[in-house]
Structure formats: structure tokens, C-alpha cells
Short mmCIF file of C-alpha atoms and ligand atoms in Angstrom, two decimals:
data_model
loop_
_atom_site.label_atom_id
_atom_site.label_comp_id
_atom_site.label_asym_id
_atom_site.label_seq_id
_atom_site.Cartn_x
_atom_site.Cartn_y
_atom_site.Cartn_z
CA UNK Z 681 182.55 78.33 89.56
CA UNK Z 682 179.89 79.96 88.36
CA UNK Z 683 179.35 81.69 91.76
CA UNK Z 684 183.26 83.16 91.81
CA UNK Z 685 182.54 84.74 87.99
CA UNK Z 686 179.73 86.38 89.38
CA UNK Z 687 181.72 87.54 92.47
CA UNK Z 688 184.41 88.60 90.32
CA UNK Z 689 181.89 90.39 87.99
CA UNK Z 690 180.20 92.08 90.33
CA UNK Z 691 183.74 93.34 92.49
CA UNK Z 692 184.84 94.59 88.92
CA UNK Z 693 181.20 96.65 88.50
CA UNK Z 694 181.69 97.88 91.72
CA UNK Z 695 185.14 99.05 91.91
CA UNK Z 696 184.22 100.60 88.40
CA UNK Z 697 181.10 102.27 89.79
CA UNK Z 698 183.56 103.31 92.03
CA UNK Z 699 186.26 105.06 90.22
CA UNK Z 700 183.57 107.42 88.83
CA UNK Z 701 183.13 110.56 90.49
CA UNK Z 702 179.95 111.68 91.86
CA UNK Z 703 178.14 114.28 93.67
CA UNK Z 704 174.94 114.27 94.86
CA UNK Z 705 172.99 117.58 94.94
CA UNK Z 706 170.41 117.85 97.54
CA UNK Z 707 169.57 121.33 97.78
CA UNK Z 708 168.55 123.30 95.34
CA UNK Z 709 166.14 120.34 94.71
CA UNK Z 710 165.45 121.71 91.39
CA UNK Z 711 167.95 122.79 88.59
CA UNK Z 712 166.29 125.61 87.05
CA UNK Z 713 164.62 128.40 89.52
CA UNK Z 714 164.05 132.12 90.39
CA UNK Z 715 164.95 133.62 93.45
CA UNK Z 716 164.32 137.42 94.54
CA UNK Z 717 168.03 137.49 96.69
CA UNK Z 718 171.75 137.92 96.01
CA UNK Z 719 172.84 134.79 96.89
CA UNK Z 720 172.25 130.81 96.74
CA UNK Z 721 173.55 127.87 98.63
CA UNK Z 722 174.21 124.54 96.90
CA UNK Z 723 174.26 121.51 99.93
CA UNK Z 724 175.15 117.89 99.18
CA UNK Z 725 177.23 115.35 99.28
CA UNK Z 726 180.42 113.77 97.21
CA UNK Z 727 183.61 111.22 97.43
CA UNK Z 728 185.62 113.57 94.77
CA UNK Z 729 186.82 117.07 94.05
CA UNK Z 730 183.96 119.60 93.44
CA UNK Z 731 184.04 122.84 92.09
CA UNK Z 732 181.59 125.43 91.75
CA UNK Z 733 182.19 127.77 88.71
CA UNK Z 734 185.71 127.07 89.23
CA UNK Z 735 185.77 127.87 92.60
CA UNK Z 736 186.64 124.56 95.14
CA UNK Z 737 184.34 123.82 97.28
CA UNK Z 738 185.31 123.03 101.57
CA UNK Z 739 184.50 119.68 101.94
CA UNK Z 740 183.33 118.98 106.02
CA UNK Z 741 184.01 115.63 107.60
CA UNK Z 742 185.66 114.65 103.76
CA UNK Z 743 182.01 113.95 102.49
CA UNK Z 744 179.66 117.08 102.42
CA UNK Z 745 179.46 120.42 101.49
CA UNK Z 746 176.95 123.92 102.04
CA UNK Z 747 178.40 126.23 99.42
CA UNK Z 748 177.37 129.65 98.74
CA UNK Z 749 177.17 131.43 95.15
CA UNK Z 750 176.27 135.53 94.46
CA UNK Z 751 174.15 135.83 92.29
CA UNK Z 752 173.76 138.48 89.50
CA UNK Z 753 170.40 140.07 88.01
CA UNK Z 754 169.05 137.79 85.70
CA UNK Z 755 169.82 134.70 84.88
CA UNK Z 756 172.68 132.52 86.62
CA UNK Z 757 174.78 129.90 85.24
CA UNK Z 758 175.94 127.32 87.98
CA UNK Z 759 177.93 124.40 86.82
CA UNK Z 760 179.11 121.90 89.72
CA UNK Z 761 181.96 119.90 89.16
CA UNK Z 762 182.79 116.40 90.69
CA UNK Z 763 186.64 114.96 89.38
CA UNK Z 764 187.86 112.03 90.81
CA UNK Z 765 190.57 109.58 89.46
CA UNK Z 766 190.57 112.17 86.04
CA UNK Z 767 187.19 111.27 85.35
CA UNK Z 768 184.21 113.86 86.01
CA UNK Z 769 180.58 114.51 86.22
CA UNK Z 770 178.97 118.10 85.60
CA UNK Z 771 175.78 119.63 86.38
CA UNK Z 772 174.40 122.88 85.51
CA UNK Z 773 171.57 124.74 87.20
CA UNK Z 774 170.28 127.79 85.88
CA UNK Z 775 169.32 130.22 88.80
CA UNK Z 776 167.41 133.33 87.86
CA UNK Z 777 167.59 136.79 90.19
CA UNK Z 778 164.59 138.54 89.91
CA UNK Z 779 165.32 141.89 88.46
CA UNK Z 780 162.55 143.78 90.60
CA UNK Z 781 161.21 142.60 94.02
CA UNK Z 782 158.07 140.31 93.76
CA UNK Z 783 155.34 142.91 94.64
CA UNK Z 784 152.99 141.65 97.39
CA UNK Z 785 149.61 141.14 96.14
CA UNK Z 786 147.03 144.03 97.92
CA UNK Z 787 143.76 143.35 98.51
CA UNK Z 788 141.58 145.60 96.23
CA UNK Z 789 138.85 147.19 98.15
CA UNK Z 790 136.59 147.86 94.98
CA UNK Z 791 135.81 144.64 95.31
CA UNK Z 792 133.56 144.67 98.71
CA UNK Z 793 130.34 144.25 98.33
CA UNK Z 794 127.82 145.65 101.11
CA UNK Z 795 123.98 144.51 101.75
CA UNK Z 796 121.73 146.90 102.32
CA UNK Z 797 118.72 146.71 103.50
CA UNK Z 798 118.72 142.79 104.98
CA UNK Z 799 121.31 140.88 106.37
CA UNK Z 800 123.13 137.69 105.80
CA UNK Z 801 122.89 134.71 108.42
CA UNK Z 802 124.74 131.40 108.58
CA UNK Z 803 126.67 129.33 111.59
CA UNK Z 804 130.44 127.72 111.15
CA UNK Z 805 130.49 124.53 109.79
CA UNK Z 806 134.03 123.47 111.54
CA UNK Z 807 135.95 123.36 114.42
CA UNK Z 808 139.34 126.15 114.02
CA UNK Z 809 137.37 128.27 112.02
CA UNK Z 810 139.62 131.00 111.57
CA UNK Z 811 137.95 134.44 111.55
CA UNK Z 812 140.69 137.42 110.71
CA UNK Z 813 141.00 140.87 110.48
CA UNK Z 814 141.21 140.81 106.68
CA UNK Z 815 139.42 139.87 104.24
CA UNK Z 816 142.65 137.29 102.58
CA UNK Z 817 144.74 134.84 104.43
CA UNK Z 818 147.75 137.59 104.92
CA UNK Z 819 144.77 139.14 107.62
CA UNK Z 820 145.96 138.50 111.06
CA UNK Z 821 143.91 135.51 113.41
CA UNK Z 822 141.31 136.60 115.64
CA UNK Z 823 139.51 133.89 116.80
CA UNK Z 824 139.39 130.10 115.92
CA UNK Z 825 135.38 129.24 116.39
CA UNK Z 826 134.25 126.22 117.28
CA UNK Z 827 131.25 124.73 115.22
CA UNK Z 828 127.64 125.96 114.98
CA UNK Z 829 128.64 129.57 116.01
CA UNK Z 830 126.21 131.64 114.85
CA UNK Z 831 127.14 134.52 112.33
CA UNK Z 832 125.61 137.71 110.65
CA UNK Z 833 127.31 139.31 107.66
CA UNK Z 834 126.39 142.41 106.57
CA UNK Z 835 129.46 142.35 103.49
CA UNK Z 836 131.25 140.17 101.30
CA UNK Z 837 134.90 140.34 99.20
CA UNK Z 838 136.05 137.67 97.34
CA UNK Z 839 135.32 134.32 99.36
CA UNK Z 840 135.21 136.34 102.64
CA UNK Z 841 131.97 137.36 104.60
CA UNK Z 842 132.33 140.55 106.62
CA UNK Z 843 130.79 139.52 110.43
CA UNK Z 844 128.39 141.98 111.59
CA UNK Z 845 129.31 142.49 115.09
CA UNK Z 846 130.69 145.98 116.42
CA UNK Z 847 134.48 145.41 117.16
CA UNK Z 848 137.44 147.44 117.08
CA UNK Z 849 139.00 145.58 113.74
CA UNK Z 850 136.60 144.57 110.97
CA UNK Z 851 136.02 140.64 111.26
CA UNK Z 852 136.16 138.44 108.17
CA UNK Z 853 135.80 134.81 107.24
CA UNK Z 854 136.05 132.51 104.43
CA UNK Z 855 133.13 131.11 102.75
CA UNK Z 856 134.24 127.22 103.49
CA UNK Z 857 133.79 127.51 107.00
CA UNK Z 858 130.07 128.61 107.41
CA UNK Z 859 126.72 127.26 105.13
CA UNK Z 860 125.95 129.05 102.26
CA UNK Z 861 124.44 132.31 104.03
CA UNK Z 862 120.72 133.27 103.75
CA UNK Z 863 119.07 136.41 103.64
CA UNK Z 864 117.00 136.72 106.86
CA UNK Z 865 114.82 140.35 107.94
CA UNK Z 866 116.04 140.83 111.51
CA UNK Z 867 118.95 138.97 113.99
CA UNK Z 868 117.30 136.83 116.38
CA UNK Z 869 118.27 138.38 120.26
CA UNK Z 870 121.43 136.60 122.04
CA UNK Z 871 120.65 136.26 125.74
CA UNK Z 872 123.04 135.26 128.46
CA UNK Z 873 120.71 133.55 130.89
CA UNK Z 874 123.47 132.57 134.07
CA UNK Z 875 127.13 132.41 134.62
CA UNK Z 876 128.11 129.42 136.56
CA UNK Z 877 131.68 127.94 138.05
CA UNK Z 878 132.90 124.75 138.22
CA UNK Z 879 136.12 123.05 138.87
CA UNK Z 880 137.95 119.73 138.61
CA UNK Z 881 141.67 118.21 139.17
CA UNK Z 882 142.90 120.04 135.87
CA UNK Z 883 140.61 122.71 135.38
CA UNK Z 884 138.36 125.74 136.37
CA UNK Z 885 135.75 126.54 134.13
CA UNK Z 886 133.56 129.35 133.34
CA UNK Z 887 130.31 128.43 132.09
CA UNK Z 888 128.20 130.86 130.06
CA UNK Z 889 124.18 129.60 129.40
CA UNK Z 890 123.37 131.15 126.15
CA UNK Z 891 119.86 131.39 124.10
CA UNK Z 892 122.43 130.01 121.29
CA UNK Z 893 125.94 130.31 120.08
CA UNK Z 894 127.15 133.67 119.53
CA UNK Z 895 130.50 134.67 118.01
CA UNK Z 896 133.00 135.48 120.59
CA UNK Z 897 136.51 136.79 120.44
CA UNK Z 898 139.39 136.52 123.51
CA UNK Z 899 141.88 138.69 123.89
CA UNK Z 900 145.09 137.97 126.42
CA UNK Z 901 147.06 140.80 127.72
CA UNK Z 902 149.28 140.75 130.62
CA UNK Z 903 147.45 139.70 133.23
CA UNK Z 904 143.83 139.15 132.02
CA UNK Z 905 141.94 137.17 129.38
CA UNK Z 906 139.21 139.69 128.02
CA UNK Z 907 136.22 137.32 126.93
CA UNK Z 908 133.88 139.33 124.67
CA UNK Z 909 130.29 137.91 123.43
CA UNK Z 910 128.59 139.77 120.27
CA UNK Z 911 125.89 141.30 119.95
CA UNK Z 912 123.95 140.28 123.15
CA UNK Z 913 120.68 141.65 124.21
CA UNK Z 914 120.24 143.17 127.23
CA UNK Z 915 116.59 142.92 128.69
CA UNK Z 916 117.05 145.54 131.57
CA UNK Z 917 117.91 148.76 129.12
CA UNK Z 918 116.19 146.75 125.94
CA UNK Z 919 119.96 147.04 124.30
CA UNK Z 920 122.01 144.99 121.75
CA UNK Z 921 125.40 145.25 122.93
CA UNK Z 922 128.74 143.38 123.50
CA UNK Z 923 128.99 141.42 126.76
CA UNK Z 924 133.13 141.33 128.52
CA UNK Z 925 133.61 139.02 130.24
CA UNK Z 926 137.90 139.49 132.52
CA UNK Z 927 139.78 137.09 134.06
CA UNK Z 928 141.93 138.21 136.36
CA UNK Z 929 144.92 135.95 136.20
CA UNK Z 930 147.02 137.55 138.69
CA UNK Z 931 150.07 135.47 137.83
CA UNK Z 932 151.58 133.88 134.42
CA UNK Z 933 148.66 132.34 132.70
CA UNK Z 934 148.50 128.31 131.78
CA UNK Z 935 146.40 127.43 128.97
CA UNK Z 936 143.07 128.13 128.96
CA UNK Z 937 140.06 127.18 125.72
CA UNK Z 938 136.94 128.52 124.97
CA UNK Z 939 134.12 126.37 123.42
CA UNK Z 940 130.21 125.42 123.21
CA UNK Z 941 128.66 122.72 124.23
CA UNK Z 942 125.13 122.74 122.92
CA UNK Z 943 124.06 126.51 123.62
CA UNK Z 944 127.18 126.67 126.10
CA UNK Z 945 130.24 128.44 126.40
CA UNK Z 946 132.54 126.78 128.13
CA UNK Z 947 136.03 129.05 129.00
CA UNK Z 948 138.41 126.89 131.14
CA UNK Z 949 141.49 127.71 132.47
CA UNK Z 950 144.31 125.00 133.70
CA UNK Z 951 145.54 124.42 136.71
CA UNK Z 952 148.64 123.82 138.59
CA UNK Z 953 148.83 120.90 140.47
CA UNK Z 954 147.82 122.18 144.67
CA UNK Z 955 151.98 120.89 145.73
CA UNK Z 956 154.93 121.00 143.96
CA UNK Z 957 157.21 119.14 145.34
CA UNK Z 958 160.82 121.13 145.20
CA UNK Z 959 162.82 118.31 144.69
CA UNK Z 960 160.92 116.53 141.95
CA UNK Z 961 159.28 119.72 140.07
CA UNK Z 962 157.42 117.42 137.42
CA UNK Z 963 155.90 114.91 139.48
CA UNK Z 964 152.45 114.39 138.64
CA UNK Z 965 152.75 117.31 135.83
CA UNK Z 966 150.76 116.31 132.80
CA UNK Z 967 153.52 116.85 129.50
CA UNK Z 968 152.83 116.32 125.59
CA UNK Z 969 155.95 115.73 123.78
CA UNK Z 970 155.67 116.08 119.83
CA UNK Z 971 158.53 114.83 117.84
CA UNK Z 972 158.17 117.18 114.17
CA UNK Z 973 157.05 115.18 110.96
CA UNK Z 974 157.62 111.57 110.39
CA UNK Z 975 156.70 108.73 107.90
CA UNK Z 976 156.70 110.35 104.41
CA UNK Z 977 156.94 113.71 105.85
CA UNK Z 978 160.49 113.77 106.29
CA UNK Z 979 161.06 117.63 106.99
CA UNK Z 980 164.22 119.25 106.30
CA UNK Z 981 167.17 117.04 104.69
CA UNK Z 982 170.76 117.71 105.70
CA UNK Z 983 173.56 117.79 103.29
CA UNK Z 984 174.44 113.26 103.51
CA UNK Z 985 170.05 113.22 103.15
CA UNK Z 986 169.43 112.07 106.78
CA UNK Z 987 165.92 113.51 107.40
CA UNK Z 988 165.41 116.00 109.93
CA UNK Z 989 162.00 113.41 111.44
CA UNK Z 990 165.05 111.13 112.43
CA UNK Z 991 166.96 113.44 114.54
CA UNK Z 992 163.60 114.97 115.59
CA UNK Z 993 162.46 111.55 117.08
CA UNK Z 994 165.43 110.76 118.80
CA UNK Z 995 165.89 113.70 120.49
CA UNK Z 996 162.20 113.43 121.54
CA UNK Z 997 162.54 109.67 122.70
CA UNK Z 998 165.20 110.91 125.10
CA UNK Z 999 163.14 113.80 126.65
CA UNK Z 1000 160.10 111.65 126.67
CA UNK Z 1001 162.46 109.00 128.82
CA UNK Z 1002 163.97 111.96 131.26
CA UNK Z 1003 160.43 113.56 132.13
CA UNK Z 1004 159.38 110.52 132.43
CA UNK Z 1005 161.92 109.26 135.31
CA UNK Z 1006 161.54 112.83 136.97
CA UNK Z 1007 157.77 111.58 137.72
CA UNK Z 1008 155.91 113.58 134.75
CA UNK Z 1009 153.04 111.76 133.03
CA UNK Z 1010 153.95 112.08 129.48
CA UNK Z 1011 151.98 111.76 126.33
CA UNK Z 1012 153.21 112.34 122.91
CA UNK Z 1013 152.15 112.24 119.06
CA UNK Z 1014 154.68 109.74 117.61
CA UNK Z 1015 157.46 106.95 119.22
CA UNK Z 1016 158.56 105.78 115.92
CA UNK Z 1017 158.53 106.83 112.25
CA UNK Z 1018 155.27 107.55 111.28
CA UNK Z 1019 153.14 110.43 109.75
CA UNK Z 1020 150.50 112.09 112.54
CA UNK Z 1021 148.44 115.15 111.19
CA UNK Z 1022 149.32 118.62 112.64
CA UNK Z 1023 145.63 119.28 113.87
CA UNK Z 1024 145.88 115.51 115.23
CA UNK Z 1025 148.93 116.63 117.51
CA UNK Z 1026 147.28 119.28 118.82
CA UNK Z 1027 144.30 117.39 120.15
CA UNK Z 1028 145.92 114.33 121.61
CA UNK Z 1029 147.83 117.18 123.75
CA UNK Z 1030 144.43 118.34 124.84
CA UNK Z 1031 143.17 114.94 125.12
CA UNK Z 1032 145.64 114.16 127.45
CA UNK Z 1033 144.99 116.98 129.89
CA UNK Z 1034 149.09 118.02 128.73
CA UNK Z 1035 150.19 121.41 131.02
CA UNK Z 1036 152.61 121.84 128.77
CA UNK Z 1037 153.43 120.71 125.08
CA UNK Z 1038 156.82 120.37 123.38
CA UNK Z 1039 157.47 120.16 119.97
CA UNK Z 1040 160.93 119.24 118.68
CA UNK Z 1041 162.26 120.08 115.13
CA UNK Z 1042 165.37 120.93 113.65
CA UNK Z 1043 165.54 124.05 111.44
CA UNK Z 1044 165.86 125.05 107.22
CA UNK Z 1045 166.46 127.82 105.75
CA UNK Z 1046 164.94 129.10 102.40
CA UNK Z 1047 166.69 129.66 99.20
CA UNK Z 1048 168.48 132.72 99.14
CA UNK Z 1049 169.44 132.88 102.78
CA UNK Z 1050 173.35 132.21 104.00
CA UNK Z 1051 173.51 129.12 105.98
CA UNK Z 1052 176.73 130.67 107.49
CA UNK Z 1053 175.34 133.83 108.79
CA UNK Z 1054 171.77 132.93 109.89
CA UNK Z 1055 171.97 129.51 112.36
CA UNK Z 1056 171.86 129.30 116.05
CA UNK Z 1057 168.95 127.60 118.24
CA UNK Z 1058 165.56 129.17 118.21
CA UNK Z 1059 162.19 128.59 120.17
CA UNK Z 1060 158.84 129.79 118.25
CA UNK Z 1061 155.58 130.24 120.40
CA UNK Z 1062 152.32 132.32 119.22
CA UNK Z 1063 150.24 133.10 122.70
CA UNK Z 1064 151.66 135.67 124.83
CA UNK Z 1065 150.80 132.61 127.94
CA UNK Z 1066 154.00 130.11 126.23
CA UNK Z 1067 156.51 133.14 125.98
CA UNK Z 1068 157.86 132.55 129.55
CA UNK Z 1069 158.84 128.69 128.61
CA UNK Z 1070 160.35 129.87 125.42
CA UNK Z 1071 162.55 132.02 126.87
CA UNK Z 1072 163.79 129.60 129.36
CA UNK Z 1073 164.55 126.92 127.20
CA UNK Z 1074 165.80 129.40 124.78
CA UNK Z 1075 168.53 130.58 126.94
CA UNK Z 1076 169.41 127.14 128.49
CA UNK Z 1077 169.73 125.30 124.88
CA UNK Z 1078 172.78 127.96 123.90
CA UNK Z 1079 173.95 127.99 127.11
CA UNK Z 1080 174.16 124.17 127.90
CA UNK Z 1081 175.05 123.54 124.09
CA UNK Z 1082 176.76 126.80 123.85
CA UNK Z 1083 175.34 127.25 120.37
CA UNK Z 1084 174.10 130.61 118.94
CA UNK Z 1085 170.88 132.05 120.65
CA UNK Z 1086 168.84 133.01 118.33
CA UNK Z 1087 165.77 134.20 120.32
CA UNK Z 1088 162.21 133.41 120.63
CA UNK Z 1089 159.72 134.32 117.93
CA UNK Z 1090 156.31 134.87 117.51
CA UNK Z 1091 155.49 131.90 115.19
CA UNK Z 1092 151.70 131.39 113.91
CA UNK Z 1093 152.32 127.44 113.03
CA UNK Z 1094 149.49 124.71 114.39
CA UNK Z 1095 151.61 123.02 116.87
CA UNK Z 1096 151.87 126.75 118.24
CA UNK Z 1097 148.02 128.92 118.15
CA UNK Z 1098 147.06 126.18 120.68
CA UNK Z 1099 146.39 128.60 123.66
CA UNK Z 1100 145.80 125.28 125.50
CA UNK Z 1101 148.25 123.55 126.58
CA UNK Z 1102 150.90 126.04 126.67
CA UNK Z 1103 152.52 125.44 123.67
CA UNK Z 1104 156.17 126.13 122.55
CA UNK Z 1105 157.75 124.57 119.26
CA UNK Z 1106 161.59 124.11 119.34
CA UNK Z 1107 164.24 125.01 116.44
CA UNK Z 1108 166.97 122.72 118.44
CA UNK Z 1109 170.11 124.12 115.13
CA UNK Z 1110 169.86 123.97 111.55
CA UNK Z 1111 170.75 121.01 109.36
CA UNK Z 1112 172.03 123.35 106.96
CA UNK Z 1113 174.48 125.01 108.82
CA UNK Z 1114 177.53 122.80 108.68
CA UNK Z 1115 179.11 123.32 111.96
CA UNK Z 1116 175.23 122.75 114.21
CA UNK Z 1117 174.56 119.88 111.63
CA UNK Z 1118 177.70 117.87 112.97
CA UNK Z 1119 176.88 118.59 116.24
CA UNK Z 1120 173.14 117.40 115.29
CA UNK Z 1121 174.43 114.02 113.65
CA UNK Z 1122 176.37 113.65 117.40
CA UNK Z 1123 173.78 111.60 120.22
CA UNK Z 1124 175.83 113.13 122.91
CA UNK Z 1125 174.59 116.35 121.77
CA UNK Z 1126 170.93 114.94 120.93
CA UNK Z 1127 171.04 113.79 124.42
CA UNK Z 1128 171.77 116.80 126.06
CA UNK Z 1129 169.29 118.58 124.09
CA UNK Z 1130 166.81 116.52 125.83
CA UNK Z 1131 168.39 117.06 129.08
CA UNK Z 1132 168.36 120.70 128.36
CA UNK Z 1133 164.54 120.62 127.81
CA UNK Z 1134 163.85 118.75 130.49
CA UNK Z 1135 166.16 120.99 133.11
CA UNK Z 1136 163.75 123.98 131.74
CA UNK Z 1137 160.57 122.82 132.01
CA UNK Z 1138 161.25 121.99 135.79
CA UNK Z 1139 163.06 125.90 136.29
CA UNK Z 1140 159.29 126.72 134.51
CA UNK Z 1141 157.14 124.91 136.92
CA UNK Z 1142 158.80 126.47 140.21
CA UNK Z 1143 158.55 129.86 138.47
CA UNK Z 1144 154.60 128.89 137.84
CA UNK Z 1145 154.45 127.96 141.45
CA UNK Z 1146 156.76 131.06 142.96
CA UNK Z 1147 154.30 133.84 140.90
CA UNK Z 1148 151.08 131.57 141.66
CA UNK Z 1149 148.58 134.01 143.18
ZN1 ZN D 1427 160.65 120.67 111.13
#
């Protein structure tokens, strides 16, 4: 008896719950912001009528909307509507255009600060510290040092130390990677005592026997690496000067790293496997698939609030499965839903000997930005070495999918600066477009994302093997 009130009591809360209407904002994610742009989209989700300012709002698939408002100078008054059954639920957000654009902070140069007289010396306390043309994170990447480089510093702004070392740009980094610096009289000579080769199944290397660790920059341009050592004494003309080292690719470069081991410097290149069999393309080929985010780190969040790791992993699971049956030994950073660090990523890829890593995401778009015009499927790489793959898989996502091509970018993210392995990180749509995000929610088209991948990477390896010198 008491069991059928209950029953009763709780079908009466529910269908009362029910009746009411809702709607369920997800993005913005706050109600009261300022944007510098002339337009905002609301995304979310509802079982009733919404209006924005008045205005109805499409409803896709009867449950979700991506609605766009212009916005005025100043401040904007949103209110979203939900009516269902005559009752109705209102929310206001209060969106503020900026009046002027935000002004880009510029580095003030009264600030540098020059030593004469001695100079400054300290070594890197890291691995990936970044040394940049600037003296401020906006300066562009140079060089990611290993640990224990050696470094002399002859000026300081803000927390950056100015590298002594004659180079074309002016080479800067920031005080947490290197030991507090000490004043020291003169620099102690850098020798290069022997070159030596060596080789193994994955890699050649290029081994440089140092006096001790000296900063070093590379620089890739077509064809050839240019390996440069500072500030190394030469004992034939009794001169400091920079050492070059060129390789001479001669065909589309694989991955390649440069680090020390004790006093040295290790450059190795990969390798493509000696046969390639026509047939079977990955067999034997070493791949690291990564799927984006995971665990608490849920990445974007579509319009219903399934998480963009989701979709991420299962499109990854599927490639992982199809390279895996075309005879590729693959490795990976996650096979369920759980949170992996970026950096951590990128070293099980090298830890794995991976050719070739893949990272799978699905794409956002900030604030201010119309989900209707800018969509499409996108593939971001940083090193000149991964711009080949992009543009292959590029093209053959919109053409398999036949979804917008949006191009490859230039994209300084983690899971891309890794000149080793070649490293390409994939925009597969956007969650926030409506029309991609339906086709996102759809495992047909998850699966044939996969199978898209997959078909590039092979049309990659025979073009490695057809320009192999
Ligand atoms: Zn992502």
C-alpha cells in the first residue's frame, strides 16, 4: 500500500516536473560577460518553445538549439524564453560589446636591462625549455632545450634573460627554466671534440662529443635541417664562433630530435622501414594514436552536453582497431575515459618509437564567432616535416565525409611542436555547428572518420617511400 502511494507520489512529481518548461543553457557558460565582436551564440538544449528577445529560436532534431544574437556597443540585454504548457522560465544574460578593441599589450623596451662589463652564467633546469625570440610569451619558439644546457646572458627584461650567443633574432628565456644566474669574468671555451654516426632499426643518429652542453638552435627548411652550436671555439684559427651543422634530407623529412646525453648531442633522424610492402602500406609501421582530453577534462560540450572526450575516444578506438588489422603496431595515450597530461602524450609517442602520431579532437569556437559561417574539418600541425600528412588527411576527411575543408594550419599546441614523431592534430567538425554536430553524434560517420584516417596515413607512407632518396 504504502509502496503504490509512493509510486503514485512520485508519477504525480514527475509528470509535474514535467509540465514545466525548461531550457538548459550551455554556452555562454556564464550570464554576465564582455566580448570585443558583433555577435554571440547562445547553444543548449530544451523540451519547450524558446525565444530569444522575442525572436523563436530553430529547434534541430526537436531538442537543441545554436542561436545567434548582434550585438550592440555596450551593454546587451539577452532574455531566453522557455514556454511550455502556458507555463515559462526566463533567463537574462547581460553581454557587454567592448566599445574600443582590447589593445594588445607591447612589450616596453625601457625596461631591458644590459650588463656591462661581466656576464651572466646559468644552465636550464628542465626539459622543453622554451627559448623565444622575445622577451614575453607572444615571442615566437626557437628552440625547446633539453636540461643542463649551458647559457650566458649578457641582458635581462622582466623575467626574461637575453642569451648571449650571436644569432640572427635576439634569444630570450624565462627565469624558471635556468638557476638563478651568477656573475662569472669570462665564458669557459665550447669544444667539439668528434662527430660520430650510428644507426639502429628506427633511427640514424648524429652524435656530437662536446667539452659540455652548449645552446643549440635547429632550423628545418625544405630539404635540410640546419643544426647550429653557439659559441664554439675553434683551436685551429683560436676563434669563438658558431658551428652548422646540414642535413641533407633529400626527400620529405620524418621526425627527427636533438638532445644531450651527458656532454652529448645526440640529433637523430627516423627511419622508414627498408620494404614497404604495396599491398599492406602499414605493416610493421610504428603509429601513436591520441584520443583529445578525457576524465575531468572533458573538452568542448555540444549543445545536449555530450563531451567532445567521448566522441574523441570513439573515433580513436576505431582507428586504433583499423591500423591495427592493416598490420601497424599501434600505441596510444588513452583506451577509455581518463585524464593523461599533454607533455605525457607526447612522450609515450616517443617512447614507443611512433613514425607517426595522431591526435583526434573535435572543434569549438570562441565567443563571438558564428557557428554557421565558420565550421568545416580542419587538420593543425606546427613543423614544416607533418604538413604533407595534414594535407592528405585534410583533403580525404571532406572528401570521404564531404564536409567543409577547412585547410591545414600552422598550430603551436603540445600534441603538435613535437618534431618527433611527425605529428598532426585533427579538428574531425565542430560540436557547435549544428548540421557537423549531428553528423558527429552519428557512429557511421565516427566510423568513417577513422576509416578516413587510416586510408591517409597508408596514401602517406607510399608517398614517403615513392620520394625516399
Ligand atoms: Zn579538443
Amino acid at each position: 500500500m504504502i509502496r503504490n502511494i509512493l509510486i503514485t507520489f512520485s508519477l504525480l512529481l514527475f509528470l509535474g516536473l514535467y509540465s514545466f518548461a525548461y531550457v538548459d543553457i550551455v554556452y555562454p557558460s556564464s550570464q554576465n560577460l564582455t566580448i570585443n565582436s558583433d555577435i554571440m551564440f547562445f547553444s543548449g538544449n530544451t523540451d519547450s518553445n524558446v525565444k530569444i528577445n522575442s525572436n523563436p529560436v530553430k529547434l534541430w532534431e526537436n531538442k537543441f538549439f545554436v542561436h545567434t544574437v548582434p550585438l550592440k556597443y555596450g551593454k546587451n540585454v539577452i532574455k531566453i524564453t522557455a514556454e511550455k504548457n502556458g507555463k515559462t522560465e526566463e533567463k537574462v544574460y547581460i553581454i557587454t560589446r567592448n566599445k574600443l578593441p582590447l589593445n594588445k599589450a607591447n612589450p616596453s623596451k625601457n625596461l631591458y636591462k644590459s650588463f656591462s662589463g661581466s656576464i651572466l652564467f646559468s644552465k636550464t633546469v628542465k626539459n622543453d625549455s622554451t627559448v623565444r625570440d622575445n622577451p614575453s610569451l607572444a615571442g615566437n619558439r626557437i628552440v625547446d632545450l633539453p636540461k643542463g644546457v649551458n647559457l650566458y646572458f649578457d641582458a635581462k627584461q622582466g623575467n626574461y634573460y637575453k642569451i648571449n650567443a650571436q644569432s640572427e633574432t635576439s634569444l630570450w628565456i624565462h627565469k624558471s627554466n635556468i638557476n638563478n644566474p651568477v656573475e662569472i669574468k669570462t665564458k669557459i671555451k665550447a669544444i667539439v671534440k668528434n662527430i660520430n654516426n650510428r644507426s639502429d632499426k628506427h633511427y640514424d643518429y648524429i652524435r656530437f662529443n662536446l667539452s659540455y652542453p652548449v645552446m643549440f638552435t635547429l632550423k628545418q627548411s625544405d630539404n635540410k635541417l640546419k643544426l647550429t652550436l653557439y659559441g664554439i671555439y675553434d683551436e685551429e684559427t683560436k676563434n669563438t664562433k658558431n658551428f652548422e651543422y646540414i642535413v641533407d634530407y633529400n626527400s620529405p623529412q620524418l621526425g627527427y630530435d636533438c638532445y644531450y646525453e651527458g656532454n652529448t648531442l645526440i640529433f637523430k633522424k627516423a627511419k622508414l622501414p627498408e620494404i614497404i610492402d604495396d599491398n599492406a602500406p602499414l605493416k610493421g609501421i610504428n603509429i601513436f594514436v591520441d584520443a583529445g582530453h578525457g576524465g575531468h577534462e572533458k573538452g568542448t560540450i555540444s549543445p545536449e552536453r555530450i563531451y567532445e572526450k567521448n566522441i574523441n575516444l570513439d573515433i580513436a578506438l576505431d582507428l586504433i582497431d583499423l591500423l591495427k588489422a592493416s598490420g601497424a603496431n599501434v600505441s596510444y595515450s588513452r583506451s577509455h575515459d581518463t585524464k593523461v597530461g599533454l607533455y605525457e602524450r607526447v612522450h609515450s609517442a616517443k617512447k614507443n618509437n611512433a613514425l607517426i602520431s595522431i591526435s583526434i579532437h573535435c572543434n569549438s569556437l570562441p565567443y563571438g564567432k558564428n557557428p554557421y559561417e565558420k565550421h568545416g574539418t580542419e587538420v593543425h600541425y606546427y613543423n614544416d616535416n607533418a604538413k604533407i600528412l595534414a594535407d592528405i588527411i585534410n583533403k580525404n576527411i571532406a572528401n570521404d565525409l564531404n564536409i567543409k575543408l577547412n585547410g591545414t594550419h600552422k598550430s603551436s599546441f603540445v600534441l603538435t611542436r613535437s618534431t618527433n614523431p611527425v605529428s598532426v592534430l585533427i579538428e574531425t567538425a565542430y560540436m557547435i555547428n549544428p548540421n557537423e554536430y549531428i553528423l558527429l553524434k552519428n557512429g557511421y560517420f565516427r566510423h568513417n572518420i577513422a576509416k578516413s584516417v587510416k586510408k591517409s596515413i597508408e596514401e602517406y607512407i607510399l608517398f614517403l617511400r615513392q620520394n625516399k632518396s
